[in-house]
CSV table of C-alpha atoms and ligand atoms in Angstrom, one decimal:
chain,number,residue,atom,x,y,z
A,1,MET,CA,0.0,0.0,0.0
A,2,ILE,CA,1.3,3.5,-0.9
A,3,THR,CA,0.8,6.0,1.9
A,4,VAL,CA,0.7,9.7,1.0
A,5,ASN,CA,1.8,12.2,3.6
A,6,THR,CA,-0.5,15.2,2.7
A,7,ARG,CA,1.1,17.4,5.3
A,8,ILE,CA,4.4,18.1,3.5
A,9,LEU,CA,5.1,20.0,0.3
A,10,LYS,CA,7.4,17.8,-1.7
A,11,ALA,CA,8.1,20.0,-4.6
A,12,GLU,CA,10.7,22.8,-4.3
A,13,PHE,CA,9.8,26.3,-5.3
A,14,GLU,CA,11.2,29.8,-5.2
A,15,TYR,CA,9.2,32.1,-2.8
A,16,PHE,CA,8.7,35.9,-3.3
A,17,THR,CA,7.1,38.4,-0.9
A,18,PRO,CA,6.6,41.6,-3.0
A,19,ASN,CA,5.3,44.8,-1.4
A,20,THR,CA,3.6,46.3,-4.4
A,21,ILE,CA,1.2,45.2,-7.2
A,22,LYS,CA,3.8,46.4,-9.7
A,23,GLU,CA,6.4,43.9,-8.4
A,24,VAL,CA,3.8,41.1,-8.6
A,25,LEU,CA,3.1,41.9,-12.2
A,26,HIS,CA,6.8,42.0,-13.0
A,27,LEU,CA,7.3,38.6,-11.5
A,28,LEU,CA,4.3,37.2,-13.3
A,29,ASP,CA,5.6,38.5,-16.6
A,30,GLN,CA,9.0,37.0,-15.8
A,31,TYR,CA,7.8,33.5,-14.8
A,32,GLY,CA,4.5,33.1,-16.6
A,33,SER,CA,2.5,30.0,-16.0
A,34,ASP,CA,5.4,28.5,-13.8
A,35,ALA,CA,4.4,31.0,-11.1
A,36,ASN,CA,1.4,31.0,-8.8
A,37,VAL,CA,0.1,33.8,-6.6
A,38,ILE,CA,-0.5,32.8,-3.0
A,39,ALA,CA,-2.8,34.8,-0.7
A,40,GLY,CA,-4.0,33.0,2.5
A,41,GLY,CA,-2.9,29.6,1.0
A,42,THR,CA,-6.0,27.8,2.4
A,43,ASP,CA,-6.9,26.5,-1.1
A,44,LEU,CA,-3.6,26.6,-2.8
A,45,LEU,CA,-1.5,24.7,-0.2
A,46,VAL,CA,-4.1,21.9,-0.1
A,47,ARG,CA,-3.7,21.6,-3.9
A,48,MET,CA,0.1,21.7,-3.6
A,49,LYS,CA,0.1,19.1,-0.8
A,50,ASN,CA,-2.1,16.8,-2.9
A,51,GLU,CA,0.2,17.4,-5.8
A,52,VAL,CA,-2.6,18.7,-8.0
A,53,ILE,CA,-0.3,21.6,-8.9
A,54,SER,CA,3.4,22.2,-8.3
A,55,PRO,CA,4.4,25.8,-9.2
A,56,SER,CA,8.1,26.5,-9.3
A,57,HIS,CA,7.6,30.1,-8.2
A,58,LEU,CA,5.2,31.3,-5.4
A,59,ILE,CA,4.3,34.9,-5.2
A,60,ASN,CA,2.8,35.9,-1.8
A,61,ILE,CA,0.5,38.9,-2.1
A,62,MET,CA,-0.3,39.3,1.6
A,63,LYS,CA,2.3,42.1,2.2
A,64,ILE,CA,0.7,44.3,-0.4
A,65,SER,CA,-1.3,47.0,1.5
A,66,GLU,CA,-2.9,48.4,-1.7
A,67,MET,CA,-4.7,45.0,-2.1
A,68,SER,CA,-6.2,44.9,1.4
A,69,PHE,CA,-9.0,47.5,2.0
A,70,ILE,CA,-12.7,48.0,2.2
A,71,LYS,CA,-14.0,51.4,1.0
A,72,ALA,CA,-17.5,52.7,0.3
A,73,GLU,CA,-17.1,55.5,-2.2
A,74,GLU,CA,-18.7,56.9,-5.4
A,75,GLY,CA,-21.6,54.5,-5.5
A,76,TRP,CA,-19.5,51.4,-4.9
A,77,LEU,CA,-18.3,49.2,-2.1
A,78,ARG,CA,-14.7,48.3,-3.1
A,79,ILE,CA,-13.0,45.4,-1.4
A,80,GLY,CA,-9.3,44.7,-2.1
A,81,ALA,CA,-8.8,41.1,-3.3
A,82,ALA,CA,-6.3,40.3,-0.5
A,83,THR,CA,-8.7,41.4,2.2
A,84,LYS,CA,-9.1,38.6,4.8
A,85,TRP,CA,-12.5,37.1,5.5
A,86,HIS,CA,-12.5,38.2,9.1
A,87,GLU,CA,-12.3,41.9,7.9
A,88,VAL,CA,-15.2,41.3,5.6
A,89,VAL,CA,-17.2,39.9,8.5
A,90,GLU,CA,-16.4,42.8,10.7
A,91,PHE,CA,-17.3,45.4,8.0
A,92,CYS,CA,-20.6,43.7,7.1
A,93,ALA,CA,-21.5,43.3,10.8
A,94,LYS,CA,-21.5,47.1,11.0
A,95,ASP,CA,-23.0,47.9,7.6
A,96,ARG,CA,-26.0,45.5,7.6
A,97,LYS,CA,-27.0,46.4,4.1
A,98,TYR,CA,-24.9,43.5,2.7
A,99,THR,CA,-26.6,40.8,4.7
A,100,ALA,CA,-26.2,38.0,2.1
A,101,LEU,CA,-22.4,38.7,2.0
A,102,TYR,CA,-22.3,38.9,5.8
A,103,GLU,CA,-24.0,35.5,6.1
A,104,ALA,CA,-21.8,34.0,3.5
A,105,SER,CA,-18.6,35.4,5.2
A,106,CYS,CA,-19.6,34.1,8.6
A,107,SER,CA,-20.3,30.6,7.2
A,108,LEU,CA,-16.9,30.4,5.5
A,109,GLY,CA,-14.8,27.9,7.4
A,110,LYS,CA,-14.0,28.6,11.1
A,111,VAL,CA,-12.2,31.5,12.7
A,112,GLN,CA,-8.7,30.1,11.8
A,113,VAL,CA,-9.6,30.0,8.1
A,114,ARG,CA,-11.2,33.4,8.1
A,115,ASN,CA,-8.1,34.9,9.8
A,116,MET,CA,-5.9,33.6,6.9
A,117,ALA,CA,-8.1,33.3,3.8
A,118,THR,CA,-9.0,36.1,1.4
A,119,ILE,CA,-12.0,37.1,-0.6
A,120,GLY,CA,-10.0,37.2,-3.8
A,121,GLY,CA,-8.6,33.7,-3.1
A,122,ASN,CA,-12.2,32.4,-2.8
A,123,LEU,CA,-13.1,33.8,-6.2
A,124,CYS,CA,-9.9,32.9,-8.0
A,125,THR,CA,-10.0,29.3,-6.9
A,126,ALA,CA,-13.2,29.2,-9.0
A,127,SER,CA,-14.8,26.4,-7.0
A,128,PRO,CA,-18.5,25.9,-7.9
A,129,ALA,CA,-19.1,25.9,-4.1
A,130,ALA,CA,-17.2,29.1,-3.3
A,131,ASP,CA,-19.4,30.7,-0.6
A,132,SER,CA,-18.8,34.3,-1.5
A,133,ALA,CA,-19.8,33.8,-5.2
A,134,PRO,CA,-23.6,33.6,-4.8
A,135,ALA,CA,-23.7,36.5,-2.3
A,136,LEU,CA,-21.6,38.7,-4.6
A,137,LEU,CA,-23.5,37.6,-7.8
A,138,VAL,CA,-26.9,38.8,-6.4
A,139,PHE,CA,-25.4,42.2,-5.7
A,140,ASN,CA,-24.3,42.4,-9.4
A,141,SER,CA,-20.6,42.6,-8.4
A,142,ARG,CA,-17.7,43.2,-10.7
A,143,VAL,CA,-14.0,42.3,-10.4
A,144,LYS,CA,-10.9,44.3,-11.3
A,145,LEU,CA,-8.2,42.4,-13.1
A,146,THR,CA,-4.7,43.9,-13.4
A,147,SER,CA,-1.7,43.1,-15.5
A,148,ALA,CA,1.4,44.9,-16.6
A,149,GLN,CA,-0.6,46.0,-19.7
A,150,GLY,CA,-3.3,47.7,-17.6
A,151,GLU,CA,-6.6,47.1,-15.8
A,152,ARG,CA,-10.0,45.7,-16.9
A,153,ILE,CA,-13.2,45.3,-15.0
A,154,ILE,CA,-15.6,42.4,-15.7
A,155,ASN,CA,-18.9,41.3,-14.2
A,156,LEU,CA,-18.4,38.5,-11.7
A,157,GLU,CA,-20.7,36.2,-13.7
A,158,ASP,CA,-18.3,36.5,-16.6
A,159,PHE,CA,-15.2,35.7,-14.4
A,160,PHE,CA,-16.1,32.0,-13.8
A,161,LYS,CA,-15.4,29.8,-16.8
A,162,GLY,CA,-15.5,26.3,-15.4
A,163,VAL,CA,-14.3,24.3,-12.4
A,164,ASN,CA,-11.1,26.0,-11.3
A,165,LEU,CA,-11.1,28.0,-14.5
A,166,THR,CA,-11.4,31.8,-14.7
A,167,ALA,CA,-11.3,34.6,-17.2
A,168,MET,CA,-7.9,35.7,-15.8
A,169,ALA,CA,-4.9,35.5,-18.0
A,170,PRO,CA,-1.7,34.0,-16.5
A,171,ASN,CA,-0.1,37.5,-16.3
A,172,GLU,CA,-3.2,39.0,-14.5
A,173,ILE,CA,-4.2,39.2,-10.9
A,174,MET,CA,-7.5,40.1,-9.2
A,175,THR,CA,-6.9,43.4,-7.4
A,176,GLU,CA,-10.4,44.4,-6.4
A,177,ILE,CA,-14.1,43.4,-6.0
A,178,GLN,CA,-16.7,46.1,-6.6
A,179,ILE,CA,-20.3,45.9,-5.3
A,180,PRO,CA,-22.7,48.6,-6.4
A,181,SER,CA,-24.2,50.6,-3.5
A,182,ILE,CA,-27.3,49.0,-2.1
A,183,ASN,CA,-30.6,50.7,-1.4
A,184,ASN,CA,-31.6,50.7,2.2
A,185,GLY,CA,-34.8,48.9,1.4
A,186,MET,CA,-33.1,45.9,-0.2
A,187,GLY,CA,-33.4,42.6,1.7
A,188,SER,CA,-30.9,39.8,1.1
A,189,ALA,CA,-30.0,36.4,2.6
A,190,PHE,CA,-27.6,33.6,2.1
A,191,MET,CA,-27.8,30.0,3.3
A,192,LYS,CA,-25.9,26.8,2.6
A,193,ILE,CA,-26.3,23.1,3.3
A,194,THR,CA,-23.2,21.3,4.6
A,195,ARG,CA,-22.3,17.8,5.8
A,196,VAL,CA,-20.9,19.1,9.1
A,197,GLY,CA,-20.9,22.6,10.7
A,198,ALA,CA,-17.8,24.0,9.1
A,199,ASP,CA,-17.6,22.6,5.7
A,200,ILE,CA,-17.7,23.4,2.0
A,201,SER,CA,-21.3,23.7,0.7
A,202,LYS,CA,-23.2,20.8,-0.7
A,203,ILE,CA,-25.4,23.6,-2.1
A,204,SER,CA,-25.8,27.3,-1.4
A,205,CYS,CA,-28.2,30.0,-2.3
A,206,ALA,CA,-28.3,33.8,-2.1
A,207,VAL,CA,-31.3,36.1,-2.8
A,208,ALA,CA,-31.4,40.0,-3.0
A,209,LEU,CA,-34.7,41.7,-3.6
A,210,GLU,CA,-36.7,44.9,-3.2
A,211,ARG,CA,-40.4,45.1,-2.5
A,212,GLN,CA,-43.2,47.6,-2.8
A,213,GLY,CA,-45.7,46.4,-0.3
A,214,ASP,CA,-46.7,42.9,-1.4
A,215,ILE,CA,-45.2,43.4,-4.9
A,216,CYS,CA,-41.7,42.1,-5.6
A,217,ALA,CA,-40.0,45.1,-7.4
A,218,SER,CA,-36.7,43.3,-8.1
A,219,CYS,CA,-35.2,39.9,-7.4
A,220,LYS,CA,-31.8,38.3,-8.0
A,221,ILE,CA,-31.0,34.7,-7.1
A,222,ALA,CA,-27.7,32.9,-7.3
A,223,MET,CA,-26.6,29.4,-6.3
A,224,GLY,CA,-23.4,27.5,-5.6
A,225,ALA,CA,-22.5,23.8,-6.3
A,226,VAL,CA,-25.4,23.3,-8.7
A,227,ALA,CA,-23.4,23.7,-12.0
A,228,PRO,CA,-19.7,23.9,-13.0
A,229,VAL,CA,-19.7,27.5,-12.0
A,230,PRO,CA,-21.5,29.5,-9.3
A,231,MET,CA,-24.5,30.7,-11.3
A,232,LYS,CA,-27.2,33.4,-11.4
A,233,ILE,CA,-30.7,31.8,-11.6
A,234,ASP,CA,-32.3,34.0,-14.3
A,235,GLN,CA,-35.5,32.2,-15.1
A,236,ALA,CA,-36.9,31.4,-11.6
A,237,ASN,CA,-36.6,35.0,-10.5
A,238,LYS,CA,-38.6,36.3,-13.4
A,239,ILE,CA,-41.7,34.5,-12.0
A,240,VAL,CA,-41.9,36.9,-9.0
A,241,ILE,CA,-40.7,40.2,-10.4
A,242,GLY,CA,-43.5,42.7,-10.6
A,243,LYS,CA,-46.0,40.3,-9.0
A,244,LYS,CA,-47.9,40.1,-5.8
A,245,VAL,CA,-45.9,37.5,-3.8
A,246,ASP,CA,-47.7,34.6,-2.1
A,247,ALA,CA,-46.9,31.0,-1.3
A,248,SER,CA,-48.2,29.6,-4.7
A,249,LEU,CA,-46.0,32.0,-6.7
A,250,VAL,CA,-42.9,31.0,-4.6
A,251,GLU,CA,-43.9,27.4,-5.3
A,252,GLU,CA,-43.8,28.1,-9.0
A,253,MET,CA,-40.3,29.6,-8.6
A,254,GLU,CA,-39.2,26.4,-6.7
A,255,LYS,CA,-40.2,24.2,-9.6
A,256,LYS,CA,-38.4,26.4,-12.1
A,257,VAL,CA,-35.1,26.4,-10.2
A,258,SER,CA,-34.8,22.6,-10.3
A,259,GLU,CA,-35.1,22.8,-14.1
A,260,GLU,CA,-32.6,25.6,-14.4
A,261,ILE,CA,-29.7,24.1,-12.5
A,262,ASN,CA,-27.3,21.4,-13.7
A,263,PRO,CA,-25.9,19.7,-10.6
A,264,ILE,CA,-23.4,16.7,-10.5
A,265,THR,CA,-22.7,13.9,-8.1
A,266,ASP,CA,-19.4,14.4,-6.3
A,267,ILE,CA,-17.8,13.6,-2.9
A,268,ARG,CA,-20.1,16.0,-1.1
A,269,SER,CA,-23.5,15.2,-2.5
A,270,THR,CA,-25.6,13.7,-5.3
A,271,ALA,CA,-27.1,15.4,-8.3
A,272,GLU,CA,-30.5,14.2,-7.2
A,273,TYR,CA,-30.2,15.6,-3.7
A,274,ARG,CA,-29.0,18.9,-5.0
A,275,ARG,CA,-31.9,19.2,-7.4
A,276,LYS,CA,-34.4,18.5,-4.7
A,277,THR,CA,-32.9,20.7,-2.0
A,278,ALA,CA,-32.3,23.6,-4.5
A,279,ALA,CA,-36.1,24.2,-4.4
A,280,ILE,CA,-36.4,24.0,-0.6
A,281,LEU,CA,-33.3,26.2,-0.1
A,282,LEU,CA,-34.5,28.8,-2.5
A,283,LYS,CA,-37.9,29.0,-0.7
A,284,ASP,CA,-36.2,29.5,2.7
A,285,VAL,CA,-33.7,32.1,1.4
A,286,PHE,CA,-36.3,33.9,-0.6
A,287,TRP,CA,-38.7,34.3,2.4
A,288,LYS,CA,-35.8,35.4,4.6
A,289,ALA,CA,-34.8,38.2,2.1
A,290,TRP,CA,-38.5,39.1,1.6
A,291,HIS,CA,-39.1,39.6,5.3
A,292,ARG,CA,-35.9,41.6,5.6
A,293,ALA,CA,-36.9,43.9,2.7
A,294,GLY,CA,-40.1,44.5,4.6
A,295,GLY,CA,-38.2,45.7,7.7
A,296,ASP,CA,-38.1,42.4,9.7
A,297,LYS,CA,-34.9,41.1,11.2
B,301,FAD,C1,-10.5,24.0,6.7
B,301,FAD,C2,-11.0,24.8,5.5
B,301,FAD,C3,-12.3,25.2,5.4
B,301,FAD,C4,-12.8,25.9,4.3
B,301,FAD,N1,-14.1,26.3,4.3
B,301,FAD,C5,-14.6,26.9,3.3
B,301,FAD,C6,-16.0,27.3,3.2
B,301,FAD,O1,-16.8,27.0,4.2
B,301,FAD,N2,-16.5,27.9,2.1
B,301,FAD,C7,-15.7,28.2,1.1
B,301,FAD,O2,-16.1,28.8,0.1
B,301,FAD,N3,-14.3,27.9,1.1
B,301,FAD,C8,-13.8,27.3,2.2
B,301,FAD,N4,-12.5,26.9,2.2
B,301,FAD,C9,-11.6,27.2,1.0
B,301,FAD,C10,-10.8,28.5,1.2
B,301,FAD,O3,-10.5,28.8,2.6
B,301,FAD,C11,-11.4,29.8,0.6
B,301,FAD,O4,-11.7,29.5,-0.8
B,301,FAD,C12,-10.5,31.0,0.7
B,301,FAD,O5,-11.2,32.2,0.6
B,301,FAD,C13,-9.3,31.0,-0.2
B,301,FAD,O6,-8.6,32.2,0.0
B,301,FAD,P1,-7.0,32.2,0.2
B,301,FAD,O7,-6.6,33.5,0.4
B,301,FAD,O8,-6.6,31.2,1.2
B,301,FAD,O9,-6.6,31.7,-1.3
B,301,FAD,P2,-5.2,30.9,-1.7
B,301,FAD,O10,-5.3,29.5,-1.3
B,301,FAD,O11,-4.0,31.7,-1.4
B,301,FAD,O12,-5.4,31.0,-3.3
B,301,FAD,C14,-6.4,30.3,-4.0
B,301,FAD,C15,-6.2,30.4,-5.5
B,301,FAD,O13,-6.5,31.7,-5.9
B,301,FAD,C16,-5.3,32.3,-6.5
B,301,FAD,N5,-5.3,33.7,-6.0
B,301,FAD,C17,-5.5,34.1,-4.7
B,301,FAD,N6,-5.6,35.5,-4.7
B,301,FAD,C18,-5.5,35.9,-6.0
B,301,FAD,C19,-5.5,37.2,-6.6
B,301,FAD,N7,-5.7,38.3,-5.9
B,301,FAD,N8,-5.3,37.3,-7.9
B,301,FAD,C20,-5.2,36.1,-8.7
B,301,FAD,N9,-5.1,34.9,-8.1
B,301,FAD,C21,-5.3,34.8,-6.8
B,301,FAD,C22,-4.2,31.5,-6.1
B,301,FAD,O14,-3.1,31.5,-7.1
B,301,FAD,C23,-4.8,30.1,-6.0
B,301,FAD,O15,-4.9,29.5,-7.3
B,301,FAD,C24,-12.0,26.2,3.3
B,301,FAD,C25,-10.6,25.8,3.3
B,301,FAD,C26,-10.2,25.1,4.4
B,301,FAD,C27,-8.7,24.7,4.4
C-alpha cells in the first residue's frame, strides 16, 4: 500500500514576498505559468500538498497593503482582493445592508480559516461551491483584473469559466471586488447546506430583492454547487418580479429552479439531492430576504 503524507510540500519552489502590485506583475511576466500567486494559502496549499499543482515560483501577495482594504465611495463598495475574511465579516456586521455577504462570510470555514483566507482567493479558486460567489452575484458585483498592460473590469458572472477556471490571463491578478451601492430597502439572505458545521457547501443560495408592499419590485437569485460555476438563476426570479408575492408564486419559482440548474454527483452530495434541495433552499432564502426587505430582522 502506498501512503501519502499530505502534510508536506514535496516539490521545491522559489518564494517571493513583494510589497507592491507592480512587483507582482513584473514577477508574473518573468515566470508566466510557472508561477502562482498565493494569498492565505488555504486553497492553494491543499492543492500543492495533494500534488494537483506544483508551481516552481510562489508569489505571496499578503504584504501588499494596496490590495487589502474595504472602502465605500462613489456608489461602490470596493474590497481589495487580498482582504481577509474576518475583515469582511467585521465590516458587514457594521453595515448591515450587505446581509447576504455577511451571512456567506460568517459561514466560510471557522475563525482560523477566516483569519488567513481572502475574498480574492475564494473567487480565484473558482470552485462551484465558493461561498462568496452567490452572495456577490446577487449584488451584481464586478472584479478588477490587473496586468502589466493595464486594468480591466468584468462582471463577476463572466469571471467564472468552469471548475477552477477563470477569465484571468496567466499574467493577471485580481486586485479588487466592486459591489454597487445597495438601497436601504433591499433585503438579502444567504444559506448553505453542509455535511458538518464548518464545511464546503453541498449547495448554497443567495437572494437579494426589493419590494413595494406585497409586490416584488426586483429579485436576484444565485446558487453555488449546482453547476460547473456559481450561477445566477435567471428564469426562476422572473416568476416573482412585478408580481404580488404569495406561497403559490414561490412554489412556481421552486419548480423552475430545479429545471434551471445542472448539478453533478461528487464527494459532497448527489445530483438528485442537489436538485431536490435547491427548491427548498430557495424557498427558505427567498422568504428570509422578503421579510428583511419588509423591515423584519
Ligand atoms: C478548513 C477549510 C475550510 C474551508 N471552508 C470553506 C467554506 O466554508 N467555504 C468556502 O467557500 N471555502 C472554504 N475553504 C476554502 C478557502 O478557505 C477559501 O476559498 C478561501 O477564501 C481561499 O482564499 P485564500 O486567500 O486562502 O486563497 P489561496 O489558497 O491563497 O489561493 C487560492 C487560489 O486563488 C489564486 N489567487 C489568490 N488570490 C489571488 C489574486 N488576488 N489574484 C489572482 N489569483 C489569486 C491562487 O493562485 C490560488 O490559485 C476552506 C478551506 C479550508 C482549508
